[in-house]
Amino acid sequence: LDVVRLTLAKNVAYNIVNEKTTYGLIKALSNMYEKPSTSNKVFLIHQLVNTKMREGTNVVDHANEFNSLMSRLVSVNFKFDEEVQALLVLS
């Protein structure tokens, strides 16, 4: 629990200072970052659109990053149809 706290930014750590269990900590962080808020959606879409495969990067790693962002968008109730997903992969 303390190791996780040490890795958090000060403004985030302040919001979870009263959590006594790992479950409580994870729940608090989930409530902060996985809410389907507009700012969270904008942040994730920005990350997705600006995801580019860097030179020397493994294709599998790039595909995993893309899929991770898509999953995070689905978790905040934002869905792309299959055509848009294909266009994003090809861009």
PDB file of C-alpha atoms in Angstrom:
ATOM      1  CA  LEU A   1       0.000   0.000   0.000  1.00  0.00           C
ATOM      2  CA  ASP A   2       2.769   2.423   0.910  1.00  0.00           C
ATOM      3  CA  VAL A   3       4.688   1.636  -2.273  1.00  0.00           C
ATOM      4  CA  VAL A   4       1.664   2.626  -4.349  1.00  0.00           C
ATOM      5  CA  ARG A   5       1.258   5.830  -2.364  1.00  0.00           C
ATOM      6  CA  LEU A   6       4.886   6.766  -3.028  1.00  0.00           C
ATOM      7  CA  THR A   7       4.370   6.528  -6.785  1.00  0.00           C
ATOM      8  CA  LEU A   8       1.409   8.900  -6.856  1.00  0.00           C
ATOM      9  CA  ALA A   9       1.651  12.610  -7.566  1.00  0.00           C
ATOM     10  CA  LYS A  10       1.116  14.807  -4.505  1.00  0.00           C
ATOM     11  CA  ASN A  11      -2.269  16.104  -5.655  1.00  0.00           C
ATOM     12  CA  VAL A  12      -3.460  12.519  -6.201  1.00  0.00           C
ATOM     13  CA  ALA A  13      -1.953  11.231  -2.954  1.00  0.00           C
ATOM     14  CA  TYR A  14      -3.832  13.956  -1.082  1.00  0.00           C
ATOM     15  CA  ASN A  15      -7.142  12.543  -2.352  1.00  0.00           C
ATOM     16  CA  ILE A  16      -6.445   9.036  -1.074  1.00  0.00           C
ATOM     17  CA  VAL A  17      -4.698   9.845   2.212  1.00  0.00           C
ATOM     18  CA  ASN A  18      -7.532   8.371   4.314  1.00  0.00           C
ATOM     19  CA  GLU A  19      -7.615   5.007   2.541  1.00  0.00           C
ATOM     20  CA  LYS A  20      -6.428   2.188   4.824  1.00  0.00           C
ATOM     21  CA  THR A  21      -6.664  -0.824   2.506  1.00  0.00           C
ATOM     22  CA  THR A  22      -5.400  -1.625  -0.957  1.00  0.00           C
ATOM     23  CA  TYR A  23      -8.983  -2.241  -2.056  1.00  0.00           C
ATOM     24  CA  GLY A  24     -10.023   1.193  -0.801  1.00  0.00           C
ATOM     25  CA  LEU A  25      -7.070   2.807  -2.543  1.00  0.00           C
ATOM     26  CA  ILE A  26      -7.812   1.132  -5.872  1.00  0.00           C
ATOM     27  CA  LYS A  27     -11.513   1.956  -5.554  1.00  0.00           C
ATOM     28  CA  ALA A  28     -10.726   5.635  -4.877  1.00  0.00           C
ATOM     29  CA  LEU A  29      -8.331   5.803  -7.833  1.00  0.00           C
ATOM     30  CA  SER A  30     -10.904   4.105 -10.077  1.00  0.00           C
ATOM     31  CA  ASN A  31     -13.523   6.628  -9.049  1.00  0.00           C
ATOM     32  CA  MET A  32     -11.123   9.443  -9.882  1.00  0.00           C
ATOM     33  CA  TYR A  33      -9.905   8.205 -13.250  1.00  0.00           C
ATOM     34  CA  GLU A  34     -12.428   5.793 -14.708  1.00  0.00           C
ATOM     35  CA  LYS A  35     -15.485   7.981 -14.471  1.00  0.00           C
ATOM     36  CA  PRO A  36     -17.097   8.702 -17.822  1.00  0.00           C
ATOM     37  CA  SER A  37     -16.414  12.419 -17.452  1.00  0.00           C
ATOM     38  CA  THR A  38     -16.040  14.633 -20.491  1.00  0.00           C
ATOM     39  CA  SER A  39     -12.474  15.574 -19.604  1.00  0.00           C
ATOM     40  CA  ASN A  40     -11.519  11.906 -19.238  1.00  0.00           C
ATOM     41  CA  LYS A  41     -13.059  11.095 -22.629  1.00  0.00           C
ATOM     42  CA  VAL A  42     -11.257  14.007 -24.277  1.00  0.00           C
ATOM     43  CA  PHE A  43      -7.956  12.933 -22.726  1.00  0.00           C
ATOM     44  CA  LEU A  44      -8.350   9.333 -23.909  1.00  0.00           C
ATOM     45  CA  ILE A  45      -9.449  10.322 -27.422  1.00  0.00           C
ATOM     46  CA  HIS A  46      -6.498  12.707 -27.652  1.00  0.00           C
ATOM     47  CA  GLN A  47      -4.150   9.900 -26.638  1.00  0.00           C
ATOM     48  CA  LEU A  48      -5.727   7.510 -29.130  1.00  0.00           C
ATOM     49  CA  VAL A  49      -5.626   9.910 -32.076  1.00  0.00           C
ATOM     50  CA  ASN A  50      -2.023  10.858 -31.322  1.00  0.00           C
ATOM     51  CA  THR A  51      -0.824   7.284 -30.863  1.00  0.00           C
ATOM     52  CA  LYS A  52       1.832   6.645 -33.463  1.00  0.00           C
ATOM     53  CA  MET A  53       4.086   3.658 -33.837  1.00  0.00           C
ATOM     54  CA  ARG A  54       7.566   4.804 -32.909  1.00  0.00           C
ATOM     55  CA  GLU A  55      10.605   3.650 -34.849  1.00  0.00           C
ATOM     56  CA  GLY A  56      11.958   0.433 -33.423  1.00  0.00           C
ATOM     57  CA  THR A  57       8.730  -0.359 -31.580  1.00  0.00           C
ATOM     58  CA  ASN A  58       7.356  -3.865 -31.815  1.00  0.00           C
ATOM     59  CA  VAL A  59       4.071  -4.083 -33.771  1.00  0.00           C
ATOM     60  CA  VAL A  60       2.534  -6.183 -31.002  1.00  0.00           C
ATOM     61  CA  ASP A  61       3.393  -3.525 -28.397  1.00  0.00           C
ATOM     62  CA  HIS A  62       1.815  -0.835 -30.575  1.00  0.00           C
ATOM     63  CA  ALA A  63      -1.328  -2.941 -31.107  1.00  0.00           C
ATOM     64  CA  ASN A  64      -1.532  -3.573 -27.351  1.00  0.00           C
ATOM     65  CA  GLU A  65      -1.295   0.166 -26.656  1.00  0.00           C
ATOM     66  CA  PHE A  66      -4.062   0.838 -29.191  1.00  0.00           C
ATOM     67  CA  ASN A  67      -6.283  -1.902 -27.742  1.00  0.00           C
ATOM     68  CA  SER A  68      -5.658  -0.654 -24.213  1.00  0.00           C
ATOM     69  CA  LEU A  69      -6.808   2.841 -25.162  1.00  0.00           C
ATOM     70  CA  MET A  70      -9.874   1.429 -26.913  1.00  0.00           C
ATOM     71  CA  SER A  71     -10.736  -0.612 -23.801  1.00  0.00           C
ATOM     72  CA  ARG A  72     -10.341   2.427 -21.586  1.00  0.00           C
ATOM     73  CA  LEU A  73     -12.676   4.391 -23.865  1.00  0.00           C
ATOM     74  CA  VAL A  74     -15.259   1.602 -23.716  1.00  0.00           C
ATOM     75  CA  SER A  75     -14.988   1.656 -19.909  1.00  0.00           C
ATOM     76  CA  VAL A  76     -16.045   5.332 -19.927  1.00  0.00           C
ATOM     77  CA  ASN A  77     -19.006   4.581 -22.222  1.00  0.00           C
ATOM     78  CA  PHE A  78     -17.413   5.839 -25.433  1.00  0.00           C
ATOM     79  CA  LYS A  79     -17.629   3.527 -28.402  1.00  0.00           C
ATOM     80  CA  PHE A  80     -16.288   3.734 -31.947  1.00  0.00           C
ATOM     81  CA  ASP A  81     -17.928   1.727 -34.685  1.00  0.00           C
ATOM     82  CA  GLU A  82     -15.756  -0.819 -36.493  1.00  0.00           C
ATOM     83  CA  GLU A  83     -15.118   1.438 -39.495  1.00  0.00           C
ATOM     84  CA  VAL A  84     -13.732   4.236 -37.320  1.00  0.00           C
ATOM     85  CA  GLN A  85     -11.565   1.750 -35.421  1.00  0.00           C
ATOM     86  CA  ALA A  86     -10.152   0.449 -38.698  1.00  0.00           C
ATOM     87  CA  LEU A  87      -9.439   3.983 -39.908  1.00  0.00           C
ATOM     88  CA  LEU A  88      -7.647   4.801 -36.663  1.00  0.00           C
ATOM     89  CA  VAL A  89      -5.494   1.689 -36.960  1.00  0.00           C
ATOM     90  CA  LEU A  90      -4.576   2.547 -40.542  1.00  0.00           C
ATOM     91  CA  SER A  91      -3.793   6.195 -39.838  1.00  0.00           C
TER      92      SER A  91
END
